[in-house]
Tab-separated table of C-alpha atoms in Angstrom:
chain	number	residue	atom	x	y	z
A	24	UNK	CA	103.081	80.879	127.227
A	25	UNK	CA	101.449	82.589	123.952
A	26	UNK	CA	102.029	85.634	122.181
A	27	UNK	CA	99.991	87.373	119.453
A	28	UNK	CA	102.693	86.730	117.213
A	29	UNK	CA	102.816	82.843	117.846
A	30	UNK	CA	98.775	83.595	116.380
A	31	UNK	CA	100.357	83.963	112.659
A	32	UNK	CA	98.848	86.560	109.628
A	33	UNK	CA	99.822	88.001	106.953
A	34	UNK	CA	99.681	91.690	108.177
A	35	UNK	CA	102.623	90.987	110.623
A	36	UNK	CA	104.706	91.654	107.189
A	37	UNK	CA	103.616	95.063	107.944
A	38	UNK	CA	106.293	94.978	110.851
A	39	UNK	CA	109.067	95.068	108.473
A	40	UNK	CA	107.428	97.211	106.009
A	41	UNK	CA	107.065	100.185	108.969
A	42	UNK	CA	110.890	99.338	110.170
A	43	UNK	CA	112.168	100.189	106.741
A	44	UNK	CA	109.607	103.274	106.184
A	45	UNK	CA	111.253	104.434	109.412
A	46	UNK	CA	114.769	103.893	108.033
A	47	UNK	CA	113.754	106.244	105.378
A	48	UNK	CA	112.991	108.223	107.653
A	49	UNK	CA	116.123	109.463	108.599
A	50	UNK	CA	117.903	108.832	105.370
A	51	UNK	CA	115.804	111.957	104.898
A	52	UNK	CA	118.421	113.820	107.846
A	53	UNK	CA	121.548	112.741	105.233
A	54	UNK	CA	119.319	113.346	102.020
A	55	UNK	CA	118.357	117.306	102.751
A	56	UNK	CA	121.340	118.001	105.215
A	57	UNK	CA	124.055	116.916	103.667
A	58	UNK	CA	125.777	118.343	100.535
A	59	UNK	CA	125.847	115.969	97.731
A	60	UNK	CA	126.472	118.419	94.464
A	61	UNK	CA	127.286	116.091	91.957
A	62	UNK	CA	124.905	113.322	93.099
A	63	UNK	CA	121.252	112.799	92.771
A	64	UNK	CA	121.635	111.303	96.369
A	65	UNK	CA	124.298	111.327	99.522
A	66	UNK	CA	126.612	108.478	99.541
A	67	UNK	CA	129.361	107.766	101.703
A	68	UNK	CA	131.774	109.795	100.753
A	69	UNK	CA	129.329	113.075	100.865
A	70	UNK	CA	128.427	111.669	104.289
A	71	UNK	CA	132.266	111.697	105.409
A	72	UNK	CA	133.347	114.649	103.915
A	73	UNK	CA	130.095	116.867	105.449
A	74	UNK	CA	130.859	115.099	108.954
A	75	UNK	CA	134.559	116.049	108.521
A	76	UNK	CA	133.769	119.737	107.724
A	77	UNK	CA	130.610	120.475	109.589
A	78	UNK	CA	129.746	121.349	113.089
A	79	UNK	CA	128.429	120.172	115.713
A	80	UNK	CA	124.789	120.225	114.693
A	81	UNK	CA	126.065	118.549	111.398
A	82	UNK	CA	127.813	115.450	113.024
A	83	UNK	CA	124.883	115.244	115.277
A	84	UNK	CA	122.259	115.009	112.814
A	85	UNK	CA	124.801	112.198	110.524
A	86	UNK	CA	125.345	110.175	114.116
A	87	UNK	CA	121.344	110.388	114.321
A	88	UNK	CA	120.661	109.213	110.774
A	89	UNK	CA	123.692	106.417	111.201
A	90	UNK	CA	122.183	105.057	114.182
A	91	UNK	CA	118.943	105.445	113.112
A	92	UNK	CA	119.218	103.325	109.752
A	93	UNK	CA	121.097	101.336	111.098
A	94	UNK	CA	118.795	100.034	113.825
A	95	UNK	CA	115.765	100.221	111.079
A	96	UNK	CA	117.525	98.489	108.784
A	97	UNK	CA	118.433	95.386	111.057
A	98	UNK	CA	115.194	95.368	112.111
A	99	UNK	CA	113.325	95.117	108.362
A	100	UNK	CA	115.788	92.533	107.283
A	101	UNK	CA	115.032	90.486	110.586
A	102	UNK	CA	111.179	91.110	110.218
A	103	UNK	CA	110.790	89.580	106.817
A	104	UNK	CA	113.226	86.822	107.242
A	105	UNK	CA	110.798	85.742	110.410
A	106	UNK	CA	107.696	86.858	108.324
A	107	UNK	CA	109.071	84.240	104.861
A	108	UNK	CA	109.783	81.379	107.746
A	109	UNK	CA	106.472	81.557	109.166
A	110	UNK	CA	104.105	82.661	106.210
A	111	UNK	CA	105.618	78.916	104.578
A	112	UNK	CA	104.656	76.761	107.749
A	113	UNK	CA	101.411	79.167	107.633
A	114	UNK	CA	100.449	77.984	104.085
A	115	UNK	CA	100.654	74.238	105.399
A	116	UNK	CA	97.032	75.265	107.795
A	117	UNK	CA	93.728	74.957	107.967
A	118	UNK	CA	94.113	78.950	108.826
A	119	UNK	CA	95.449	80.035	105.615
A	120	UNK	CA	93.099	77.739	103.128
A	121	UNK	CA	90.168	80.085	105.421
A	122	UNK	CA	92.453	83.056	104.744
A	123	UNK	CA	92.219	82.622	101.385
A	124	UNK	CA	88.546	81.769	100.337
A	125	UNK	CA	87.501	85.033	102.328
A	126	UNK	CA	87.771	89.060	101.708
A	127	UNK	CA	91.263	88.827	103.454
A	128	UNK	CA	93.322	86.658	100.951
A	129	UNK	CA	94.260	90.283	99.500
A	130	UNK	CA	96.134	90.115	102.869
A	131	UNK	CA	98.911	87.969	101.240
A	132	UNK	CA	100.322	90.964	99.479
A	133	UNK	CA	101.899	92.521	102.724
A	134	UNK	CA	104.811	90.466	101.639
A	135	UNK	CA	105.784	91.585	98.085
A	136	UNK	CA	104.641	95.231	99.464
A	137	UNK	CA	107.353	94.486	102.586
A	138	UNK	CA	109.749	92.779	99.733
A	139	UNK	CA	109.628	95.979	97.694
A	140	UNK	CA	110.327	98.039	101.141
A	141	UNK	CA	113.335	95.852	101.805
A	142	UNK	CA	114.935	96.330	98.411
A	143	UNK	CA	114.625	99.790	98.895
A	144	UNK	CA	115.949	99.773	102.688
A	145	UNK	CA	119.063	97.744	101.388
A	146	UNK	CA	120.112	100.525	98.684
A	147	UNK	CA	119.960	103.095	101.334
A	148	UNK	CA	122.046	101.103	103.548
A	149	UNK	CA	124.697	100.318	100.706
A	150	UNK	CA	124.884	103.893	99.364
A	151	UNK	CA	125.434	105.628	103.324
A	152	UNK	CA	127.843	102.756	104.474
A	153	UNK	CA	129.704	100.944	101.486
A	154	UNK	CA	132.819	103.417	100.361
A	155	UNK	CA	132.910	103.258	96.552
A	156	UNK	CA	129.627	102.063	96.114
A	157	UNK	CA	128.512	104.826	93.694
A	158	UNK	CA	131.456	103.880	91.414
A	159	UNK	CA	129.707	100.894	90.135
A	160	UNK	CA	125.976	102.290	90.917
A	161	UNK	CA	124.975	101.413	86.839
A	162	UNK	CA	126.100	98.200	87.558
A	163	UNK	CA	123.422	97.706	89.962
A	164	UNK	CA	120.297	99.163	88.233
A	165	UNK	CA	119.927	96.270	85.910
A	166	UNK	CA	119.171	94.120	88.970
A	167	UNK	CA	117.341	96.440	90.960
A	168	UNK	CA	115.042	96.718	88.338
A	169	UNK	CA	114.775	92.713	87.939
A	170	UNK	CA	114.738	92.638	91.774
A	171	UNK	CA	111.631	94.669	91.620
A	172	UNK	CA	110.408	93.064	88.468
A	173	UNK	CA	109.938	89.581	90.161
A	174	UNK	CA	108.304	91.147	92.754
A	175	UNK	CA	106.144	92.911	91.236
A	176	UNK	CA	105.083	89.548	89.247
A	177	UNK	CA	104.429	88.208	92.963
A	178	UNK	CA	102.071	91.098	93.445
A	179	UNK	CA	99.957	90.409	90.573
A	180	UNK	CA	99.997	86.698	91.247
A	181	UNK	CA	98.754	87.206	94.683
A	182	UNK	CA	95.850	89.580	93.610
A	183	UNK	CA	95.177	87.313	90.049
A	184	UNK	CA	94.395	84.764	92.488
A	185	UNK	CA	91.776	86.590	94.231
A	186	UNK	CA	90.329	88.745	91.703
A	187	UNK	CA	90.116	84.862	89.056
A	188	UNK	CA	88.147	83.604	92.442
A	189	UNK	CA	85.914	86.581	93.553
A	190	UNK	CA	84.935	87.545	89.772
A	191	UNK	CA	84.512	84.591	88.240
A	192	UNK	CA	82.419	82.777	90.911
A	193	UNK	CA	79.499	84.645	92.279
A	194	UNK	CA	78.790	85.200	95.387
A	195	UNK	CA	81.770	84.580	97.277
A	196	UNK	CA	82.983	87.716	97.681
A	197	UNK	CA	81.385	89.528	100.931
A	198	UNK	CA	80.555	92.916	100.804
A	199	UNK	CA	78.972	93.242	103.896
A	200	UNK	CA	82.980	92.943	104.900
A	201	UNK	CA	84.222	94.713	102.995
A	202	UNK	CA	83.310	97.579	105.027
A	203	UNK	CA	86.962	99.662	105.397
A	204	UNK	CA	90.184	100.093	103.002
A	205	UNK	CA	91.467	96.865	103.319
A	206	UNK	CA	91.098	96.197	99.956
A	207	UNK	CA	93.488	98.800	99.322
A	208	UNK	CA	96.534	96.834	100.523
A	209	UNK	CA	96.941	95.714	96.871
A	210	UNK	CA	97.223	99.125	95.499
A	211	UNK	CA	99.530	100.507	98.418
A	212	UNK	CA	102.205	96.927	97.441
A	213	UNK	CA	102.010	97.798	93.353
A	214	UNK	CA	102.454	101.238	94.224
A	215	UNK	CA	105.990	100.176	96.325
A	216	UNK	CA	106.869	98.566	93.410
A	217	UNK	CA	106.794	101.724	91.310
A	218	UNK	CA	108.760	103.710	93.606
A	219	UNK	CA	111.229	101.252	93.732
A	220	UNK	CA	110.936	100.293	89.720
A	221	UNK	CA	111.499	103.807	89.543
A	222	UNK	CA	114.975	104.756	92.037
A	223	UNK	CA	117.118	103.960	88.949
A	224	UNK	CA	115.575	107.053	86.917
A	225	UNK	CA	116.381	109.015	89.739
A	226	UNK	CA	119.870	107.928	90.260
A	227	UNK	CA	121.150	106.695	86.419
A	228	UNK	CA	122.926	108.386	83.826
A	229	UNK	CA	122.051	105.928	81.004
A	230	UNK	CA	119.437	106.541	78.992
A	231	UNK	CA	118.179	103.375	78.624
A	232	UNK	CA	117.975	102.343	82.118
A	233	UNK	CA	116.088	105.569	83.075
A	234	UNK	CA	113.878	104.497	80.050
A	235	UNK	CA	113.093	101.521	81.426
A	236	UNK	CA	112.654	102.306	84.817
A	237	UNK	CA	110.349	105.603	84.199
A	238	UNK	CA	108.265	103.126	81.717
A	239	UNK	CA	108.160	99.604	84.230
A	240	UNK	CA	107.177	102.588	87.340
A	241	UNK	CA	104.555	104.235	84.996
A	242	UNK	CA	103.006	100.986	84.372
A	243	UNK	CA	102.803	99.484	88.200
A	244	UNK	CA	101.579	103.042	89.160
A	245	UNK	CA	98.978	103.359	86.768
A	246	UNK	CA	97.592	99.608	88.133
A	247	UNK	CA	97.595	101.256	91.642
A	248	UNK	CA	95.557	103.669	90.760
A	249	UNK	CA	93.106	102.180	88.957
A	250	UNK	CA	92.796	99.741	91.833
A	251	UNK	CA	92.625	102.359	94.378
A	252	UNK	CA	90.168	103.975	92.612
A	253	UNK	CA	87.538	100.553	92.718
A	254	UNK	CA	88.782	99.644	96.080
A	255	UNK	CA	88.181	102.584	97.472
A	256	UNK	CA	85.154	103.462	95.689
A	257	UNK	CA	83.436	100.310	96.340
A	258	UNK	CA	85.198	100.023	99.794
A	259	UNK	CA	83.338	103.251	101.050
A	260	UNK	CA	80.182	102.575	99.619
A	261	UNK	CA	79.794	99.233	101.815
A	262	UNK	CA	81.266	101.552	104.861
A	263	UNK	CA	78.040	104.003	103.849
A	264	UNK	CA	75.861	101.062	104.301
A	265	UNK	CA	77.456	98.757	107.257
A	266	UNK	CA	79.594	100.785	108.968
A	267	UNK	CA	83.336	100.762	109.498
A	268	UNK	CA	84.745	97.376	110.797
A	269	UNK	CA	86.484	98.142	113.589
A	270	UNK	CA	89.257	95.613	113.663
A	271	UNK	CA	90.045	97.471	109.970
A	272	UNK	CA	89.812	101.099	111.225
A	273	UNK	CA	93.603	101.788	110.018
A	274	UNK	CA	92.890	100.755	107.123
A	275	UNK	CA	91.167	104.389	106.197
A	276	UNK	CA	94.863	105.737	106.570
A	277	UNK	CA	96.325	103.457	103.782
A	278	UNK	CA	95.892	106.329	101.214
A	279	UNK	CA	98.256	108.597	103.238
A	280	UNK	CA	101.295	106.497	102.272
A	281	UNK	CA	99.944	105.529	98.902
A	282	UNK	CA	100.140	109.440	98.368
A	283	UNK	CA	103.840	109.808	99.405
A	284	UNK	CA	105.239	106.780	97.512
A	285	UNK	CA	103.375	108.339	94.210
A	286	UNK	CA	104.794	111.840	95.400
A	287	UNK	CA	108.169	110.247	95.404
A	288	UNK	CA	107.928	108.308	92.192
A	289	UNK	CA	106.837	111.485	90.455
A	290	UNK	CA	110.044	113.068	91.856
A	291	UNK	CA	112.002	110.558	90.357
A	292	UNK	CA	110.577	110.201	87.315
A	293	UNK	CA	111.048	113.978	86.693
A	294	UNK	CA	114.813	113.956	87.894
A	295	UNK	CA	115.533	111.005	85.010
A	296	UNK	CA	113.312	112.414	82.205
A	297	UNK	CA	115.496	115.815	83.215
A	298	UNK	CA	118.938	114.126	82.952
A	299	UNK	CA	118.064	112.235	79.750
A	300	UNK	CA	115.586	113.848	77.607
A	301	UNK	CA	116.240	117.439	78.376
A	302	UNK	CA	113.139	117.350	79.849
A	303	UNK	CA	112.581	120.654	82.480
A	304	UNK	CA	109.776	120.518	85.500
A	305	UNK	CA	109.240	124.646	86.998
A	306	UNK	CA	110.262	124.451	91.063
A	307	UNK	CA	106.552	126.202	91.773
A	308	UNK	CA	104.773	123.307	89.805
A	309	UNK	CA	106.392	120.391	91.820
A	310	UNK	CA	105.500	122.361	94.883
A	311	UNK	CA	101.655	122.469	94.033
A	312	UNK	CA	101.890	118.482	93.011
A	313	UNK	CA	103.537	118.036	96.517
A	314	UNK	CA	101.153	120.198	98.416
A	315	UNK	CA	98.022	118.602	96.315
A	316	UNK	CA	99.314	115.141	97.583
A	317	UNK	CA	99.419	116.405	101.083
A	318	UNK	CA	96.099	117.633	100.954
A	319	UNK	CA	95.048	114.299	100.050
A	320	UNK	CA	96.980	112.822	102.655
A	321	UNK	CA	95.379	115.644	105.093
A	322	UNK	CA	91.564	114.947	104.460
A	323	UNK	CA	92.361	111.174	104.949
A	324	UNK	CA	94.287	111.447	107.648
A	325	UNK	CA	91.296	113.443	109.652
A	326	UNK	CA	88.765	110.807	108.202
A	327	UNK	CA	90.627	107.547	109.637
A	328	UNK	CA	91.349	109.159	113.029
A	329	UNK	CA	87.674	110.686	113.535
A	330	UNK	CA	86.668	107.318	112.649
A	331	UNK	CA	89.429	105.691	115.317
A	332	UNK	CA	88.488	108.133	117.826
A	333	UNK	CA	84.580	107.622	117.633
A	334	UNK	CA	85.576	103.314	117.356
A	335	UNK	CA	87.630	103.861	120.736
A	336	UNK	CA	90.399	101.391	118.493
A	337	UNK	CA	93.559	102.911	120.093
A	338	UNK	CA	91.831	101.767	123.524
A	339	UNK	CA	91.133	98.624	122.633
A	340	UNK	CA	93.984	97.260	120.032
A	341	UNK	CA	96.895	99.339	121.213
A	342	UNK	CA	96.734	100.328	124.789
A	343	UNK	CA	94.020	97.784	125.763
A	344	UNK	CA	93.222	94.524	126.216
A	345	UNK	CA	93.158	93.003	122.870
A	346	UNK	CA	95.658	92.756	120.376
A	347	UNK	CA	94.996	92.834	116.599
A	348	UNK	CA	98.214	92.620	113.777
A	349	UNK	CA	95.968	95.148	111.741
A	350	UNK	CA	97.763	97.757	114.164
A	351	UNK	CA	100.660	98.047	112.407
A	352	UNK	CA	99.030	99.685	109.710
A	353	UNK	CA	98.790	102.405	111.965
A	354	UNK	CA	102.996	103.369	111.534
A	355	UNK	CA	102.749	103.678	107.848
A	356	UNK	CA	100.819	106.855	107.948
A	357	UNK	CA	102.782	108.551	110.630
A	358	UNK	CA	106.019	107.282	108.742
A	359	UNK	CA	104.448	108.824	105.062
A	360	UNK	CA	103.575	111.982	106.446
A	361	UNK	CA	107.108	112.421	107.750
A	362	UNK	CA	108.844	111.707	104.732
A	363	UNK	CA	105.828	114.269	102.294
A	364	UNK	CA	106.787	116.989	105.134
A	365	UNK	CA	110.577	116.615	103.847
A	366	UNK	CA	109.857	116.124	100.667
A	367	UNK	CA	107.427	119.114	100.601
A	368	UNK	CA	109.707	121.466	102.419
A	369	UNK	CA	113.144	121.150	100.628
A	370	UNK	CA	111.730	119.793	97.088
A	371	UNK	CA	108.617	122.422	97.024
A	372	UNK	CA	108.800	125.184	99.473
A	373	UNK	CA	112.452	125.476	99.632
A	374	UNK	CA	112.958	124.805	95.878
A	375	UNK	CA	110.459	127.466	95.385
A	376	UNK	CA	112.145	130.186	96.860
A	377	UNK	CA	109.062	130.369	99.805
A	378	UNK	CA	111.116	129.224	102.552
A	379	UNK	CA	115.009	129.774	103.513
A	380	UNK	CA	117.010	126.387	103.589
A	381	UNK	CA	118.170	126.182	107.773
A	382	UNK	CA	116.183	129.074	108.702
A	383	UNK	CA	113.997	129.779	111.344
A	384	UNK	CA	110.944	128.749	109.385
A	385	UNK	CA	112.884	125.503	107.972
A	386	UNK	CA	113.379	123.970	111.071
A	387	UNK	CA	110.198	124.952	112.288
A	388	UNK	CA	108.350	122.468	109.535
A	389	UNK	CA	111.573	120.289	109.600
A	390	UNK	CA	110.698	119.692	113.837
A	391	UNK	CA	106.794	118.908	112.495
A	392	UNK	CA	108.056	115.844	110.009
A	393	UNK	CA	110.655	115.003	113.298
A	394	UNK	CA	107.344	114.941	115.404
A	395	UNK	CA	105.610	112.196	113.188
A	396	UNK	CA	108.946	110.423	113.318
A	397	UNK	CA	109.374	109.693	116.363
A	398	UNK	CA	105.633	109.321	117.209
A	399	UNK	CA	105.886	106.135	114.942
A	400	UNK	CA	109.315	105.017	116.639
A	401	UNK	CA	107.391	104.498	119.984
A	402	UNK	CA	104.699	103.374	118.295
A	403	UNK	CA	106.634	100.597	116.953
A	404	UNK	CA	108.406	99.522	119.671
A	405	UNK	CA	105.163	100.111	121.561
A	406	UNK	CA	103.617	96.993	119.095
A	407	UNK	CA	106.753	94.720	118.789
A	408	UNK	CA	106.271	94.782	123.165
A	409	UNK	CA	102.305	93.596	123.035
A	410	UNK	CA	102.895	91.290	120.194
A	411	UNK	CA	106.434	89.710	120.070
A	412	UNK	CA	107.237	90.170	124.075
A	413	UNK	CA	107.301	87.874	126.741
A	414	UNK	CA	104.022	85.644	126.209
A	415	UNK	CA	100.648	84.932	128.457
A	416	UNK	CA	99.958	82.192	130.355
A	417	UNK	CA	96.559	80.291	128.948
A	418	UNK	CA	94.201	78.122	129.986
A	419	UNK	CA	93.213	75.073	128.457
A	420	UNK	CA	89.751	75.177	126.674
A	421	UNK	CA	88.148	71.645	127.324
A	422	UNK	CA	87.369	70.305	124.013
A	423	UNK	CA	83.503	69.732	123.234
């Protein structure tokens, strides 16, 4: 009895990285419903307090986001401890020395892009369940900050091991594959590092801990950039000339999430440079910066499903007969676009004046980023059924 799983790569780090997206997802629920005045962020005791004094609507939105991160949560933690255990018995095969002399060693940084999700995951799940947390919150920061540090050394030792091999011997990079975004994996992991390098800005008091974090976030999302910029440059190019490879067709919705997590670390970085440099951002400009990275997100997003569409990929990979880990690139989108639509409502059109906060209107766009939600909560348990469920029965191939 096989599974896909028992068939290891890489991309099944992307398993964890869409369980914690999704337990972002509704931290989002506690981070725009709940009153936190004197915080940057809800913690515990905001969470308590609204529960205690709210309505119905109230406790069933906090019950919702408590279940939900809960659930998320347990299953990121769970994903990358199976995803460490069997990327070390992977690195022992004739697979992985293949994996890495090809196009898809850039593959290997799914896990510091999962790492940096998990750190991330884990501070949600300490501020909304540990009482007192917030107390010694400064505390913290210096090792967040290390904690993303280290992995964002992993990230650049992944991709300075492909980019010493492919550009220093010719010829053994292929760019007749490299015919999709794939490439851009390593821009979408530095770019999780930034957002993460850059929480404690959003979150600290000190000056020189939002110092450091708004300068160590500027610096991994500058790299991302740049590396978006050639990957995806070069990336569509080949696509011009060979076509899209259709085992890769997600991979034209990687910028989609690469957009939110830059959205998000420009958020932060603005809400630290406010609190310790006097520094002021105008509610109207943060709502065009939002609405220019949704636009982004928007012309991608129709480019990667046209493609999907025309490729017949969701009949094939995820509701037919074959079964490809690449599919799990397919929740990040849904899972960015959920947390920009939250982000762009309450931070831009809400902040703006535009749109009334709990109106008619709010809960209109507020029931759009719920849509995307929960599209990518089937969608992952969809997955974790075809690839980690009960297994096939096989036959024996007679050896030559």
């Amino acid at each position: 009895m096989t599974r896909p799983a028992d068939r290891y790569s890489p991309l099944y780090f992307l398993v964890s990285l869409g369980a914690g997206g999704l337990a972002v997802t509704f931290f989002m629920y506690l981070m725009f419903w709940v009153p936190h005045p004197t915080r940057p962020v809800p913690v515990f005791e905001d969470v308590a307090a609204a529960f205690a004094a709210g309505g119905l609507p109230m406790q069933l939105g906090i019950v919702a986001a408590y279940i939900g991160i809960t659930v998320f949560v347990v299953l990121n933690l769970r994903s990358l401890v199976w995803n460490i255990t069997r990327y070390r018995s992977f690195r022992q095969t004739e697979a992985f020395r293949q994996l890495v002399s090809t196009n898809a060693e850039t593959q290997l940084l799914a896990m510091p892009l999962a790492m940096a999700m998990s750190v991330n995951a884990a501070f949600i799940a300490g501020m909304v369940f540990m009482p007192g947390l917030w107390s010694i919150i400064e505390y913290l920061f210096p090792f967040a900050l290390v904690a993303f540090a280290a992995i964002g050394w992993l990230a650049f030792r992944f991709l300075g091991d492909f980019l010493g091999r492919v550009l220093t011997k010719g010829g053994v990079f292929d760019v007749t594959a490299h015919n999709s975004f794939a490439q851009l994996l390593p821009a979408f992991a530095l770019s999780m590092v930034a957002v993460g390098f850059a929480a404690p800005a959003a979150m600290s008091v000190t000056p020189l801990t939002i110092g450091i974090s708004v300068i160590g976030s500027t610096f991994f999302g500058v790299a991302s950039v740049l590396y978006a910029v050639v990957a995806a440059i070069t990336g569509f190019n080949s696509m011009l000339h060979y076509g899209t490879a259709k085992e890769s067709g997600p991979t034209l919705l990687v910028v989609v999430p690469i957009m939110t997590v830059l959205g998000i670390l420009l958020l932060r970085q603005e809400h630290g440079l406010h609190v310790a440099f006097d520094a002021h951002a105008v509610a109207v400009e943060t709502l065009v910066t939002l609405t220019r990275l949704m636009s982004v997100q928007v012309v991608f997003l129709m480019l990667g499903l046209l493609v999907l569409r025309r490729q017949e990929y969701f009949k094939q990979y995820v509701f037919g007969a074959d079964n490809s880990p690449g599919a799990y690139a397919l929740i990040c989108p849904g899972v960015a676009l959920s947390v920009m639509t939250q982000f762009w409502l309450n931070k831009g059109l809400v902040a703006a004046g535009l749109v009334a906060k709990f109106s008619a209107g709010y809960w209109l766009i507020t029931a759009i980023a719920i849509a995307f939600q929960m599209s990518m909560i089937r969608l992952v348990f969809h997955l974790n059924r075809r690839h980690f469920g009960q297994g096939r029965k096989t036959v024996a191939v007679p050896a030559e």
